[in-house]
PDB file of C-alpha atoms in Angstrom:
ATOM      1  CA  UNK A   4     -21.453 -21.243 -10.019  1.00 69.00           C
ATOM      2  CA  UNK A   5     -17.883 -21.832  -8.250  1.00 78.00           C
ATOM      3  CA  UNK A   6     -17.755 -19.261  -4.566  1.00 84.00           C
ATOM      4  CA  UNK A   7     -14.660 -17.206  -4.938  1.00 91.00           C
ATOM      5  CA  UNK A   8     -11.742 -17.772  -3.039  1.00 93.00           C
ATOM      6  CA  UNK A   9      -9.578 -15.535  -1.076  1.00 95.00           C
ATOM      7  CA  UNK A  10      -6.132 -16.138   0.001  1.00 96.00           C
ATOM      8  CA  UNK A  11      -5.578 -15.459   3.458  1.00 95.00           C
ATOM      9  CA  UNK A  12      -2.735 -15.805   6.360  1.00 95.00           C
ATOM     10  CA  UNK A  13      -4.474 -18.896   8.645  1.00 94.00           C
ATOM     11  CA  UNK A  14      -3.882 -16.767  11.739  1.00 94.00           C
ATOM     12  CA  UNK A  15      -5.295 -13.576  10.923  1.00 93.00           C
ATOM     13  CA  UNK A  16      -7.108 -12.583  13.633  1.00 93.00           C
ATOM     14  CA  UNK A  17      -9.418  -9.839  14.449  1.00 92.00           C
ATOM     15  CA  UNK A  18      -8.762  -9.712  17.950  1.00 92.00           C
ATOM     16  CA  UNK A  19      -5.120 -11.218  17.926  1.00 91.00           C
ATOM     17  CA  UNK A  20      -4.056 -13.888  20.345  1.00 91.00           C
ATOM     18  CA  UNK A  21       0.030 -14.130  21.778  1.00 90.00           C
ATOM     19  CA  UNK A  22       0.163 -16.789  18.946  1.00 92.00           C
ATOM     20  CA  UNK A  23      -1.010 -15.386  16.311  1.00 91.00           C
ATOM     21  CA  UNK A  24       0.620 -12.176  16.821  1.00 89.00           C
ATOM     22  CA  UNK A  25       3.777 -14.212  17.241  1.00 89.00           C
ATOM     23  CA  UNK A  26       2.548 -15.914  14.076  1.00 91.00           C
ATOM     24  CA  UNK A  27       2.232 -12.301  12.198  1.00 90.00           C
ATOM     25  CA  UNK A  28       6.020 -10.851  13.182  1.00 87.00           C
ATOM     26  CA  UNK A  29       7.676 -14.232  12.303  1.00 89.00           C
ATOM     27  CA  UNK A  30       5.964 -13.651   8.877  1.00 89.00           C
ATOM     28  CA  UNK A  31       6.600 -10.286   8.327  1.00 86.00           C
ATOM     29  CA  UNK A  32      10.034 -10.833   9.352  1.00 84.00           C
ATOM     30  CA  UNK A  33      10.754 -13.135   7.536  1.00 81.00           C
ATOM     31  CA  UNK A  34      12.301 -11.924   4.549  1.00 87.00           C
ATOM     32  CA  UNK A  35      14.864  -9.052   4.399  1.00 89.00           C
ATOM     33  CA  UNK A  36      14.382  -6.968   0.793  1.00 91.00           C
ATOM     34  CA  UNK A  37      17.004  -8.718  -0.580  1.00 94.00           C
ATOM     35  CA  UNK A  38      14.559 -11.775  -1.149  1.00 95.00           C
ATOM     36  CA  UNK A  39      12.627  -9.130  -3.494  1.00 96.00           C
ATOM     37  CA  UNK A  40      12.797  -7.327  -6.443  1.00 96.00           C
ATOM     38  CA  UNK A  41      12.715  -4.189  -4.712  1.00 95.00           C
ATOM     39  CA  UNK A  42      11.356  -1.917  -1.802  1.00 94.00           C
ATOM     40  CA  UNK A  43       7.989  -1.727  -2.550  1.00 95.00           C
ATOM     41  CA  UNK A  44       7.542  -5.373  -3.257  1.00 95.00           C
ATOM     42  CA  UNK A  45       9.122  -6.298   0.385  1.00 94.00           C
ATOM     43  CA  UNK A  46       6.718  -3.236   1.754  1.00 92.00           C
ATOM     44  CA  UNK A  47       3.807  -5.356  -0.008  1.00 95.00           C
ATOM     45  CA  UNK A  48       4.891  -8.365   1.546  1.00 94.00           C
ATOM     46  CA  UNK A  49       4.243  -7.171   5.046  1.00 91.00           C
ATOM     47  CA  UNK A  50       1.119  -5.917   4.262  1.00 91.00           C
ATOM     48  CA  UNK A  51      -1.201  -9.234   3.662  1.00 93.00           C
ATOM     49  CA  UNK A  52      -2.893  -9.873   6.358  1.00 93.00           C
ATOM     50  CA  UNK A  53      -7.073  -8.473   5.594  1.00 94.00           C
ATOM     51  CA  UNK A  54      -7.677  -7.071   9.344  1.00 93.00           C
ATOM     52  CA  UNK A  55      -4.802  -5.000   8.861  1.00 92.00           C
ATOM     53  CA  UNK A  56      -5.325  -3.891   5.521  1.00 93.00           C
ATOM     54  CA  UNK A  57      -9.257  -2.727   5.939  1.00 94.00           C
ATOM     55  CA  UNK A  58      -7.855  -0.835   9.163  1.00 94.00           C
ATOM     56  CA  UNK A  59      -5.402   0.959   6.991  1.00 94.00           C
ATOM     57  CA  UNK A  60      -7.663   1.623   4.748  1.00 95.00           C
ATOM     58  CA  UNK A  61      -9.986   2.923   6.828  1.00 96.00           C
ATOM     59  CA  UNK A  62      -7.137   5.205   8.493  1.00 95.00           C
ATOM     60  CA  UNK A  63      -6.984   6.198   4.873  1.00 95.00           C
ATOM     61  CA  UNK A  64     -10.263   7.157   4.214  1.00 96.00           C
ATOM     62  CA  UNK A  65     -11.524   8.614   7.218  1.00 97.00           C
ATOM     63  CA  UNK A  66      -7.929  10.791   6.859  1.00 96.00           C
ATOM     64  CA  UNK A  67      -8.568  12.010   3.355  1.00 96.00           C
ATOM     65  CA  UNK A  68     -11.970  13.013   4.284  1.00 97.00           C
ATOM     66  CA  UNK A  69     -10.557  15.273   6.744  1.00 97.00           C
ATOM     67  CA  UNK A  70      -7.814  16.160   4.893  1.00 95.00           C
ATOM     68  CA  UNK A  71     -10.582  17.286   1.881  1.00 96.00           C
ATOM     69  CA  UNK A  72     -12.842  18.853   5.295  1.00 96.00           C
ATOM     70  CA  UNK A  73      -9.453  21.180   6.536  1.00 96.00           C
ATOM     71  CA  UNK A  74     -10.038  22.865   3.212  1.00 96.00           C
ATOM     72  CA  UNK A  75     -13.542  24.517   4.336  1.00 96.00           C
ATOM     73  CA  UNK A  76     -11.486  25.504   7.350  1.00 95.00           C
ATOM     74  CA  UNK A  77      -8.552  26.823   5.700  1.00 95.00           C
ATOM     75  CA  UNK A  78     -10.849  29.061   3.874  1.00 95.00           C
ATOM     76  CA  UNK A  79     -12.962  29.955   6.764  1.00 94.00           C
ATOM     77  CA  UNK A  80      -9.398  31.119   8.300  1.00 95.00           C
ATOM     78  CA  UNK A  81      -9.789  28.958  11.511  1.00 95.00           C
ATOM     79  CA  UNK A  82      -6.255  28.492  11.959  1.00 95.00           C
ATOM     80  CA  UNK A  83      -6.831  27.012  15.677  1.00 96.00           C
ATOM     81  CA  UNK A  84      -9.200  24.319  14.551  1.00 96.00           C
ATOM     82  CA  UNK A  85      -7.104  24.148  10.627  1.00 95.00           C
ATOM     83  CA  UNK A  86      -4.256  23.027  12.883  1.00 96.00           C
ATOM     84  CA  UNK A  87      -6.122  20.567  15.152  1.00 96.00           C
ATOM     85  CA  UNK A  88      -7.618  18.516  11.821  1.00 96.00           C
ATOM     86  CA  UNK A  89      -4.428  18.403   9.906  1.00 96.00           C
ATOM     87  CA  UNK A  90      -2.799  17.040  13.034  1.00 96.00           C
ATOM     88  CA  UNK A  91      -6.186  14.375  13.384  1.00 96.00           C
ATOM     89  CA  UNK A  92      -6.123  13.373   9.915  1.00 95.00           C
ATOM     90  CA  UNK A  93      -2.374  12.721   9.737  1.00 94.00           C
ATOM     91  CA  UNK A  94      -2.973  10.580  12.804  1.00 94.00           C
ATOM     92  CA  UNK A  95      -6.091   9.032  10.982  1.00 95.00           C
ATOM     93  CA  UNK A  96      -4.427   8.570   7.052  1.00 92.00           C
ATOM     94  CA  UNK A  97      -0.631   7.193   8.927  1.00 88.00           C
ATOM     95  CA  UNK A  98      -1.476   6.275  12.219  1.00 90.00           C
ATOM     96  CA  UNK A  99      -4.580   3.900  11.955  1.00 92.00           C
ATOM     97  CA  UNK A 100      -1.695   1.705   9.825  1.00 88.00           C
ATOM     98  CA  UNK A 101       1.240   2.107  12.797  1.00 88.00           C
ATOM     99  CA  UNK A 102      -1.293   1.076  15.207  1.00 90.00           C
ATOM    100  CA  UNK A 103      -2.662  -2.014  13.472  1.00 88.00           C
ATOM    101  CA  UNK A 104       0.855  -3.153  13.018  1.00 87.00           C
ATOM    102  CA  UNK A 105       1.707  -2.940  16.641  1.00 86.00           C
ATOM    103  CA  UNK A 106      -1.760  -4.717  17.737  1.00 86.00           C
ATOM    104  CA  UNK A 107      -1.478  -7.508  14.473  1.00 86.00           C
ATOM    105  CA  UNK A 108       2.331  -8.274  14.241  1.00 82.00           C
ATOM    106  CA  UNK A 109       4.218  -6.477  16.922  1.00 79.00           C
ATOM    107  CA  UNK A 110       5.102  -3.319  14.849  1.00 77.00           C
ATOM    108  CA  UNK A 111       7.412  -5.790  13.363  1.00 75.00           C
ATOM    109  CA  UNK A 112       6.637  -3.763   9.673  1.00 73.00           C
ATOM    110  CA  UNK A 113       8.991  -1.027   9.814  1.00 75.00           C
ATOM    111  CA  UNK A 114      10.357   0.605   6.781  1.00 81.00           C
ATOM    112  CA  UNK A 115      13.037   3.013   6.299  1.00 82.00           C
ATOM    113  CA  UNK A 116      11.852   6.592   6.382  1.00 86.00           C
ATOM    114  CA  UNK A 117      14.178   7.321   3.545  1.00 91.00           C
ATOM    115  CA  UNK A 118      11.816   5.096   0.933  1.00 90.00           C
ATOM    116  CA  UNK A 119       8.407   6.961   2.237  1.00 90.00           C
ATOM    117  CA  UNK A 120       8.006   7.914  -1.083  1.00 92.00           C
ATOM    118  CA  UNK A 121       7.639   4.291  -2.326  1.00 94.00           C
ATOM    119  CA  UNK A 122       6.151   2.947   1.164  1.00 91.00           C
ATOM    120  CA  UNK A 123       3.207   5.635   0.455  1.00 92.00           C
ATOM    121  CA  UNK A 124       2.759   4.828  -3.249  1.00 95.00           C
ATOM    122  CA  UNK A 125       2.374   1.488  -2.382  1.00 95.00           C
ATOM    123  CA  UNK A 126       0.361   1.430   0.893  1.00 93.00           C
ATOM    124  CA  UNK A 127      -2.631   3.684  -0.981  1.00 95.00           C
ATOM    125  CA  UNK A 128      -2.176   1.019  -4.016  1.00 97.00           C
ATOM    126  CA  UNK A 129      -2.770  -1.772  -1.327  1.00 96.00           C
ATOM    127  CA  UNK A 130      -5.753   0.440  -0.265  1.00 95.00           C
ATOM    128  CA  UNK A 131      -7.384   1.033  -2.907  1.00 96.00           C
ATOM    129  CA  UNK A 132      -7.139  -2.577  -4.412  1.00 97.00           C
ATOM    130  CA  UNK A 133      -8.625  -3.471  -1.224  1.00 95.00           C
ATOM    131  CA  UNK A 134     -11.409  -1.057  -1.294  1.00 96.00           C
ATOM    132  CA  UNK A 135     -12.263  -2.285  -5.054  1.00 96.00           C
ATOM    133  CA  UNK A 136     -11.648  -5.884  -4.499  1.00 93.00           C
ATOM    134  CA  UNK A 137      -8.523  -6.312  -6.631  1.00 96.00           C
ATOM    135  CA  UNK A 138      -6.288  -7.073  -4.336  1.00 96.00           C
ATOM    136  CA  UNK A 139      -7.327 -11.031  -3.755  1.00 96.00           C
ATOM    137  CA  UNK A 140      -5.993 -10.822  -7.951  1.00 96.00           C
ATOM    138  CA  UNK A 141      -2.912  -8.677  -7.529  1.00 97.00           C
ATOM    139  CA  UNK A 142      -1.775 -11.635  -4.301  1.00 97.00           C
ATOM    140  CA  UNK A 143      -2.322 -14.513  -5.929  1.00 97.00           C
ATOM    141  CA  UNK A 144       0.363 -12.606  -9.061  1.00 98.00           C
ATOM    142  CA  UNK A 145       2.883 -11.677  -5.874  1.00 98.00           C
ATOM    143  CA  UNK A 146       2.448 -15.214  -4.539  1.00 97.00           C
ATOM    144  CA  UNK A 147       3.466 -16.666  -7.800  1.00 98.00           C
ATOM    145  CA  UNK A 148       6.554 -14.538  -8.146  1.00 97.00           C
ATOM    146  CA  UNK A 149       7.205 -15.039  -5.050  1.00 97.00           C
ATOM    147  CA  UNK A 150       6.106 -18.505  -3.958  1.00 96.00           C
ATOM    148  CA  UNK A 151       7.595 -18.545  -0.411  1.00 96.00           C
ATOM    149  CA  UNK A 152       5.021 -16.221   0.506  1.00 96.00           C
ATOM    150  CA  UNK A 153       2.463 -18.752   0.818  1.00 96.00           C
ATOM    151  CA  UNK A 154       4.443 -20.369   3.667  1.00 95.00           C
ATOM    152  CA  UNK A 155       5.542 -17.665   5.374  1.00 95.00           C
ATOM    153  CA  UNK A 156       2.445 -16.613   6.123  1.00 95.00           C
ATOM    154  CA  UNK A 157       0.814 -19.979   5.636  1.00 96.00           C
ATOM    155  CA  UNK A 158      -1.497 -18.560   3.365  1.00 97.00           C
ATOM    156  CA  UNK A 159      -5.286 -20.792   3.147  1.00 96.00           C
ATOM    157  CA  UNK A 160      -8.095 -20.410   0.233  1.00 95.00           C
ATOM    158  CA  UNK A 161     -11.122 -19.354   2.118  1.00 95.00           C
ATOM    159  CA  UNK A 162     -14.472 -18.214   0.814  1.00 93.00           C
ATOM    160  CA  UNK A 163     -15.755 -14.958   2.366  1.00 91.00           C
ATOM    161  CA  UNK A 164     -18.068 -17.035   4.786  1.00 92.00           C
ATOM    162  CA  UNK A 165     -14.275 -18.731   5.827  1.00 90.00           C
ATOM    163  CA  UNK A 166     -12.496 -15.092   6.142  1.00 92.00           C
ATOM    164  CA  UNK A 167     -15.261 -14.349   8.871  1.00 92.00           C
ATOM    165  CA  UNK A 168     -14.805 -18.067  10.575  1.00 92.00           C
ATOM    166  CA  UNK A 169     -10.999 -17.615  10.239  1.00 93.00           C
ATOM    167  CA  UNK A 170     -11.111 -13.878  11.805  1.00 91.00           C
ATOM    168  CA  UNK A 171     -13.500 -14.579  14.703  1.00 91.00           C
ATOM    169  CA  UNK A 172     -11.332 -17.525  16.071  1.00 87.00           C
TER     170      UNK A 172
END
C-alpha cells in the first residue's frame, strides 16, 4: 500500500526562522487577486501553509465552543461574565488566525474588511477541510488551476512522517 502524500510549503515551520518567515510573506505576497478568479480564491491562496491552518482552526474551535458556552451564561443573565466570553471567543475564533499570520508570514495576509463576508466563508471552509482531512484534495485541485502556486510557495510532497521532519527544522 502507497503512504499518502501531502503537499506542503518547504519552509513551513513550526517555530519560524527570519528565513522562512521571509520565505512565507514573499509567498503570500506574491500574487495580487487579479492573478485569481476571485476574492476568495486569492484569500485561499494565503492560507496554505499547515502550522497556520491547524492554529486557525484551533482559534476556531476553541471560539465556537465558547461562543456555544456564552449561551448558558446569557441565560443565567451574567451579563458581566456574558460580556467577558463573547469578547474571549472573538479573540479565540478571529484572533488565533491574525496572530499566526503575524508569527508565520509577517501579517503579510491582509484582506479587505469590505469582503469579510467571503474571507469568513472561506476561512471556516479551509477549517473544516482541515479538520476532516480534505483539504490535502481540495490543494492539489487549486494547484492545478492555478499552477504557479506550487512555486510560490515551493510546494514539496511529504508523507505525514515528512510534515513533522519538515515542521521541526
Amino acid at each position: 500500500m502507497q503512504k499518502k502524500l501531502y503537499l506542503i510549503p518547504r519552509f513551513t515551520r513550526l517555530i519560524p526562522t527570519s528565513k522562512t518567515r521571509a520565505l512565507a510573506n514573499k509567498a503570500t505576497l506574491g500574487r495580487g487577486v487579479e492573478s485569481f478568479e476571485n476574492y476568495g480564491e486569492w484569500f485561499f491562496y494565503g492560507h496554505l501553509d499547515p502550522v497556520q491552518r491547524y492554529t486557525h482552526l484551533f482559534g476556531m474551535l476553541t471560539g465556537t465552543i465558547l461562543y456555544l458556552y456564552s449561551i448558558t451564561t446569557f441565560m443565567a443573565q451574567e451579563w458581566t461574565l456574558l460580556g467577558v466570553q463573547l469578547v474571549i471567543a472573538t479573540f479565540l475564533f478571529y484572533g488565533t488566525g491574525v496572530v499566526s499570520h503575524i508569527i508565520y508570514d509577517k501579517g503579510a495576509s491582509k484582506s479587505d474588511p469590505k469582503y469579510w463576508n467571503i474571507t469568513f466563508k472561506v476561512v471556516v471552509y479551509v477549517n473544516l477541510l482541515t479538520l476532516i482531512g480534505r483539504y490535502d484534495e481540495v490543494l492539489r485541485k487549486y494547484v492545478e488551476k492555478y499552477p504557479f502556486t506550487k512555486e510560490d510557495y515551493d510546494l514539496i510532497e511529504v508523507d505525514k512522517k515528512g510534515i513533522w521532519s519538515t515542521i521541526l527544522k
